[in-house]
Coordinates of C-alpha atoms in Angstrom, one line a residue:
M1294 CA 87.6 -112.5 -25.0
P1295 CA 90.9 -114.3 -24.3
W1296 CA 91.1 -117.7 -25.3
T1297 CA 90.7 -120.6 -22.7
N1298 CA 92.7 -123.7 -22.3
T1299 CA 91.1 -126.5 -20.4
S1300 CA 93.0 -129.4 -21.9
P1301 CA 95.1 -131.5 -19.3
R1302 CA 97.6 -132.4 -22.4
S1303 CA 99.3 -129.1 -21.8
G1304 CA 100.0 -129.6 -18.5
T1305 CA 101.2 -133.4 -18.8
L1306 CA 103.6 -132.2 -21.4
A1307 CA 104.8 -129.3 -19.4
R1308 CA 105.5 -131.5 -16.4
A1309 CA 107.4 -133.8 -18.6
S1310 CA 109.5 -130.9 -20.1
H1311 CA 110.2 -129.8 -16.6
H1312 CA 111.3 -133.5 -15.5
R1313 CA 113.6 -133.8 -18.7
K1314 CA 115.3 -130.8 -17.8
D1315 CA 116.0 -131.6 -14.3
V1316 CA 117.2 -135.1 -15.5
A1317 CA 119.5 -133.6 -18.1
I1318 CA 121.1 -131.2 -15.8
A1319 CA 121.5 -133.5 -13.0
R1320 CA 123.2 -136.1 -15.1
S1321 CA 125.6 -133.4 -16.6
T1322 CA 126.5 -131.7 -12.9
T1323 CA 129.9 -132.7 -11.7
I1324 CA 131.5 -130.5 -8.8
R1325 CA 134.8 -129.1 -9.7
T1326 CA 135.9 -127.5 -6.5
A1327 CA 139.1 -125.5 -7.9
A1328 CA 137.4 -124.4 -11.2
L1329 CA 134.6 -123.2 -9.1
A1330 CA 136.4 -121.2 -6.6
A1331 CA 138.4 -119.6 -9.2
L1332 CA 134.9 -118.6 -11.2
L1333 CA 133.1 -117.4 -8.2
S1334 CA 133.4 -113.9 -6.8
T1335 CA 132.2 -112.9 -3.3
V1336 CA 128.6 -113.7 -2.9
P1337 CA 126.6 -111.4 -0.4
A1338 CA 125.1 -113.1 2.6
F1339 CA 121.3 -113.8 2.4
A1340 CA 119.3 -112.0 4.6
A1341 CA 115.9 -114.2 5.5
D1342 CA 114.1 -111.6 7.1
Q1343 CA 115.3 -108.3 4.9
P1344 CA 112.4 -106.0 4.8
A1345 CA 111.2 -104.8 1.6
A1346 CA 113.2 -101.6 0.8
A1347 CA 113.0 -100.8 -2.8
G1348 CA 115.3 -98.0 -3.3
N1349 CA 117.3 -98.8 -0.4
A1350 CA 121.1 -98.8 -1.4
A1351 CA 121.7 -101.0 1.6
A1352 CA 119.5 -103.9 -0.1
V1353 CA 121.3 -104.2 -3.4
F1354 CA 121.9 -107.6 -4.5
V1355 CA 120.0 -109.0 -1.4
A1356 CA 116.9 -111.2 -2.3
R1357 CA 113.6 -111.3 -0.8
D1358 CA 110.1 -112.5 -1.8
F1359 CA 108.0 -110.7 -4.3
V1360 CA 105.2 -113.5 -4.7
G1361 CA 105.1 -116.1 -2.2
D1362 CA 105.2 -120.0 -2.6
G1363 CA 102.9 -121.8 -4.4
V1364 CA 101.1 -118.8 -6.3
F1365 CA 102.3 -119.9 -9.6
G1366 CA 102.7 -123.3 -10.9
S1367 CA 106.1 -125.6 -11.5
G1368 CA 106.0 -124.1 -15.1
I1369 CA 106.7 -120.5 -14.0
E1370 CA 108.8 -118.8 -16.4
G1371 CA 109.2 -115.9 -18.6
P1372 CA 109.0 -112.7 -16.4
A1373 CA 108.6 -109.5 -18.6
T1374 CA 107.7 -106.1 -17.3
G1375 CA 105.2 -104.2 -19.4
P1376 CA 103.7 -100.8 -19.7
G1377 CA 103.2 -99.2 -16.3
G1378 CA 105.9 -101.4 -14.8
I1379 CA 103.5 -104.4 -14.3
L1380 CA 105.3 -107.7 -14.0
Y1381 CA 104.0 -110.8 -16.0
A1382 CA 104.8 -114.2 -15.8
V1383 CA 103.6 -117.8 -17.2
S1384 CA 101.8 -120.5 -15.4
F1385 CA 99.7 -118.6 -13.1
G1386 CA 98.5 -121.4 -10.8
R1387 CA 98.6 -123.7 -13.8
D1388 CA 100.3 -124.2 -17.2
G1389 CA 98.7 -122.5 -20.0
T1390 CA 98.0 -119.2 -18.4
I1391 CA 99.7 -115.9 -18.1
G1392 CA 99.6 -114.0 -14.6
R1393 CA 99.9 -110.1 -13.9
V1394 CA 101.7 -109.1 -10.9
E1395 CA 100.8 -105.6 -9.4
P1396 CA 103.4 -103.8 -7.0
Q1397 CA 101.9 -103.2 -3.6
A1398 CA 102.7 -100.4 -1.1
D1399 CA 104.5 -102.7 1.1
G1400 CA 107.0 -104.0 -1.5
S1401 CA 105.1 -107.4 -2.3
G1402 CA 103.6 -108.3 -5.6
R1403 CA 99.6 -109.2 -5.9
A1404 CA 99.3 -111.7 -8.6
L1405 CA 96.1 -112.1 -10.7
L1406 CA 95.1 -113.8 -13.8
F1407 CA 95.8 -112.2 -16.8
V1408 CA 95.0 -114.5 -19.8
E1409 CA 94.5 -118.2 -20.7
L1410 CA 96.2 -119.2 -23.6
P1411 CA 94.8 -121.4 -26.7
L1412 CA 94.1 -124.8 -26.2
G1413 CA 97.4 -126.7 -26.6
S1414 CA 99.4 -123.7 -26.0
T1415 CA 101.8 -123.5 -23.3
G1416 CA 103.7 -120.3 -22.7
N1417 CA 107.6 -120.1 -21.4
G1418 CA 109.5 -116.8 -22.4
L1419 CA 107.7 -113.4 -22.7
R1420 CA 108.9 -110.0 -24.1
F1421 CA 107.3 -106.8 -24.7
G1422 CA 107.5 -105.1 -28.1
A1423 CA 108.0 -101.3 -28.6
D1424 CA 104.3 -100.9 -29.2
G1425 CA 103.1 -102.8 -26.0
T1426 CA 102.7 -106.0 -27.8
L1427 CA 103.2 -109.2 -25.5
Y1428 CA 105.1 -111.8 -27.5
V1429 CA 105.0 -115.3 -25.8
A1430 CA 107.1 -118.5 -26.6
D1431 CA 104.5 -121.3 -27.1
Y1432 CA 106.5 -124.3 -26.7
T1433 CA 103.6 -126.9 -27.0
G1434 CA 102.4 -125.1 -30.1
H1435 CA 105.5 -124.4 -31.7
N1436 CA 104.6 -120.7 -32.3
V1437 CA 105.4 -117.3 -31.2
L1438 CA 102.1 -115.4 -29.8
A1439 CA 101.2 -111.8 -29.8
I1440 CA 98.8 -110.4 -27.2
D1441 CA 97.2 -107.2 -27.6
M1442 CA 97.2 -105.8 -24.0
G1443 CA 93.8 -103.9 -24.5
T1444 CA 91.7 -106.6 -25.4
R1445 CA 93.7 -109.5 -24.5
Q1446 CA 93.1 -111.4 -27.7
V1447 CA 95.8 -113.8 -28.4
R1448 CA 97.0 -114.4 -32.2
V1449 CA 99.8 -116.5 -33.7
F1450 CA 102.4 -114.1 -34.7
A1451 CA 104.9 -116.7 -36.1
H1452 CA 105.0 -120.5 -36.2
L1453 CA 108.1 -122.4 -36.2
D1454 CA 108.2 -125.2 -38.5
G1455 CA 110.6 -127.8 -37.4
A1456 CA 111.2 -126.4 -33.8
H1457 CA 111.2 -128.5 -30.6
Q1458 CA 109.7 -126.1 -28.9
P1459 CA 110.5 -122.7 -28.7
N1460 CA 111.6 -122.0 -25.3
D1461 CA 112.7 -118.2 -24.6
I1462 CA 112.8 -115.3 -26.9
A1463 CA 114.8 -111.9 -26.9
L1464 CA 113.9 -108.7 -28.6
A1465 CA 116.8 -106.9 -30.2
P1466 CA 116.2 -102.8 -30.4
D1467 CA 114.9 -103.1 -34.2
G1468 CA 112.2 -105.1 -33.1
T1469 CA 113.7 -108.6 -34.5
L1470 CA 112.9 -111.6 -32.0
Y1471 CA 115.4 -114.6 -31.5
A1472 CA 114.4 -117.9 -30.1
S1473 CA 115.9 -120.6 -28.3
D1474 CA 114.8 -124.2 -29.1
P1475 CA 116.0 -126.9 -26.9
D1476 CA 115.2 -130.6 -27.4
W1477 CA 115.5 -132.0 -23.6
K1478 CA 115.4 -135.7 -25.0
T1479 CA 118.4 -135.7 -26.9
G1480 CA 120.4 -132.7 -25.4
S1481 CA 120.4 -130.7 -28.6
G1482 CA 119.1 -127.4 -29.7
Q1483 CA 118.5 -124.8 -32.2
L1484 CA 118.4 -121.0 -32.8
W1485 CA 115.4 -119.2 -34.7
R1486 CA 115.4 -115.4 -35.9
I1487 CA 111.6 -113.8 -36.3
G1488 CA 111.3 -110.8 -38.2
R1489 CA 109.2 -107.8 -37.6
D1490 CA 106.7 -109.3 -40.2
G1491 CA 106.7 -112.7 -38.5
A1492 CA 109.1 -114.4 -41.1
V1493 CA 111.1 -116.9 -39.5
R1494 CA 114.4 -118.2 -40.4
R1495 CA 116.3 -120.8 -38.5
L1496 CA 119.9 -119.7 -37.8
E1497 CA 121.6 -122.8 -36.4
T1498 CA 121.1 -126.3 -35.6
G1499 CA 123.1 -129.0 -34.1
M1500 CA 123.8 -127.2 -30.8
G1501 CA 123.5 -127.9 -27.3
T1502 CA 120.5 -127.4 -25.2
T1503 CA 119.6 -123.9 -25.9
N1504 CA 117.9 -122.1 -23.4
G1505 CA 118.6 -118.4 -22.3
I1506 CA 118.8 -115.8 -24.8
E1507 CA 119.6 -112.3 -25.1
V1508 CA 120.7 -109.2 -27.0
S1509 CA 123.2 -106.6 -26.0
P1510 CA 121.8 -103.1 -25.4
D1511 CA 123.5 -101.7 -28.8
G1512 CA 121.9 -104.4 -30.6
K1513 CA 125.2 -105.8 -31.9
R1514 CA 125.5 -109.2 -30.0
L1515 CA 123.4 -111.9 -29.5
Y1516 CA 124.2 -114.5 -26.3
V1517 CA 122.6 -117.9 -26.1
N1518 CA 123.1 -120.2 -23.4
E1519 CA 123.0 -124.2 -23.4
S1520 CA 121.7 -125.7 -20.1
V1521 CA 123.1 -129.2 -20.0
Q1522 CA 126.5 -127.9 -21.6
R1523 CA 126.7 -125.0 -19.0
T1524 CA 127.9 -122.8 -21.7
V1525 CA 127.3 -119.1 -23.0
W1526 CA 127.9 -118.2 -26.6
V1527 CA 128.0 -114.8 -28.2
Y1528 CA 127.5 -113.9 -31.8
D1529 CA 127.6 -110.7 -33.9
I1530 CA 124.4 -109.7 -35.3
G1531 CA 124.5 -108.6 -39.0
A1532 CA 122.4 -105.7 -40.6
D1533 CA 120.1 -108.5 -42.0
G1534 CA 119.5 -109.8 -38.5
G1535 CA 121.6 -112.7 -39.2
V1536 CA 124.5 -113.9 -36.7
S1537 CA 128.1 -114.8 -37.2
G1538 CA 131.4 -114.9 -35.6
K1539 CA 130.2 -117.5 -32.8
R1540 CA 132.7 -117.7 -29.7
L1541 CA 132.5 -119.1 -26.2
L1542 CA 131.8 -116.4 -23.9
L1543 CA 131.8 -118.6 -20.5
E1544 CA 131.7 -122.0 -19.4
F1545 CA 130.3 -122.8 -15.9
P1546 CA 131.6 -125.9 -13.9
D1547 CA 128.4 -127.2 -12.5
H1548 CA 124.8 -126.8 -12.4
G1549 CA 122.4 -125.7 -15.2
L1550 CA 121.7 -122.1 -17.0
D1551 CA 118.2 -120.9 -17.6
G1552 CA 117.1 -117.3 -18.7
M1553 CA 119.0 -114.2 -18.7
R1554 CA 118.7 -110.5 -19.2
S1555 CA 121.1 -107.9 -19.7
D1556 CA 121.7 -104.6 -17.8
A1557 CA 122.3 -101.1 -19.2
D1558 CA 125.9 -101.7 -19.2
G1559 CA 125.6 -105.2 -21.2
N1560 CA 126.1 -107.3 -18.0
L1561 CA 124.2 -110.6 -18.2
Y1562 CA 122.1 -111.9 -15.3
I1563 CA 122.1 -115.5 -15.6
A1564 CA 119.4 -118.0 -13.6
R1565 CA 121.5 -120.6 -12.2
Y1566 CA 119.1 -123.4 -12.4
G1567 CA 120.0 -125.9 -9.3
A1568 CA 122.6 -123.5 -8.0
G1569 CA 120.2 -121.2 -6.3
V1570 CA 121.8 -117.9 -7.6
V1571 CA 121.7 -115.4 -10.2
A1572 CA 125.2 -115.2 -11.8
V1573 CA 125.9 -111.3 -13.1
V1574 CA 128.6 -111.7 -15.8
S1575 CA 130.5 -108.8 -17.7
P1576 CA 130.2 -108.8 -21.3
E1577 CA 133.7 -110.1 -21.4
G1578 CA 132.7 -113.2 -19.6
K1579 CA 133.8 -112.5 -16.2
V1580 CA 131.5 -113.7 -13.2
L1581 CA 131.2 -110.4 -11.4
R1582 CA 129.1 -112.0 -8.5
E1583 CA 126.3 -114.2 -7.7
V1584 CA 123.1 -113.3 -5.9
A1585 CA 121.6 -115.8 -3.6
L1586 CA 118.2 -116.7 -3.7
R1587 CA 115.7 -118.7 -1.2
G1588 CA 114.8 -121.1 -3.9
Q1589 CA 117.2 -123.6 -5.8
K1590 CA 115.7 -123.4 -9.2
P1591 CA 115.6 -120.0 -10.9
T1592 CA 114.0 -120.3 -14.3
N1593 CA 114.5 -116.6 -15.5
V1594 CA 114.7 -112.9 -14.9
A1595 CA 113.5 -109.5 -15.7
F1596 CA 114.3 -106.0 -14.8
G1597 CA 111.6 -103.7 -13.7
G1598 CA 110.8 -100.9 -11.2
A1599 CA 110.6 -97.0 -11.6
D1600 CA 114.1 -96.8 -12.1
G1601 CA 114.6 -100.2 -13.8
R1602 CA 116.8 -101.5 -10.9
D1603 CA 114.3 -104.2 -9.5
V1604 CA 115.4 -107.5 -10.5
Y1605 CA 112.7 -110.3 -10.6
V1606 CA 113.4 -114.0 -10.5
T1607 CA 111.0 -116.9 -11.3
L1608 CA 111.7 -119.9 -9.0
Q1609 CA 110.4 -123.4 -10.2
D1610 CA 110.7 -125.2 -6.9
R1611 CA 108.8 -122.6 -5.0
G1612 CA 106.4 -121.5 -7.5
A1613 CA 107.3 -118.0 -6.5
I1614 CA 109.0 -114.8 -7.6
E1615 CA 112.0 -113.1 -5.6
T1616 CA 113.3 -109.9 -6.2
F1617 CA 116.3 -107.9 -5.6
R1618 CA 117.9 -104.4 -6.4
S1619 CA 120.7 -104.1 -8.8
E1620 CA 123.3 -101.3 -9.4
R1621 CA 122.4 -100.7 -12.7
P1622 CA 119.0 -100.6 -14.6
G1623 CA 117.9 -103.2 -17.1
R1624 CA 118.2 -103.0 -20.9
E1625 CA 114.4 -103.5 -20.8
Y1626 CA 112.1 -102.5 -17.7
G1627 CA 108.9 -101.4 -19.0
H1628 CA 108.7 -97.8 -18.6

């Protein structure tokens, strides 16, 4: 049987964490019109009444609702598409849970409770391993959890001693996990590596508020963004899973950064928290486009759909999930 979580403490901690993120990003945001104009490419107009038209080329990069307002809580995060193309996200109704979203014939998603996490655990980032195991960044327990999709049993895969959270996780092609680890109170952060055997290594400390994290399709690059500092960094991944050659990929002039994913070409899809868009960024650091959303606080993105070109976006301010079609499939998309 799955674990249950009845403690109000995890919800209180989650709300406090979301509040600290809002405050930290709000304090750092300064509009720089000239820089912003140079940064942005053309943004397609949002069609509020756009019909659900999965597979329709005309609907590429036009967002619509997949799961409506309030189905998930304000802690909604970590979307990941698993076996069979089913989407999963944390905070189904409340913190400490994971919801399962099944695609419907009309293009919408039907959300159901999948599992309740152990007492004291609160999920954030999610990733699926090659064997179908669901990995969960447990930011209140300072663990990476592993869930057996058949039995729904939850176990601790790795404990991050000395971590602030972790927040988000990325899975390399060889099965190595990387975790971001922000401290919203101090505006700092860390970076971790978790091996296939669960062995943990802290790769870097003294960073900004590390948040979104992703690996390139060839497994040779690691991308990490810092929310408050609005920077995206890139590292080279070594044969031992360590990182080197840290360099700045991109810096945004305003708003915050949250979760991000890569398409098959290596372009990053970055949730721009507070800006109400997903930025599509090339491996060279050029903003290719921004996709307008209904909500203003996207927290993370995931690819899915039969062809891997459906992009799902979790929205904190709506407790909802939006979706749009991309031109290219995701690096990971559950099929």
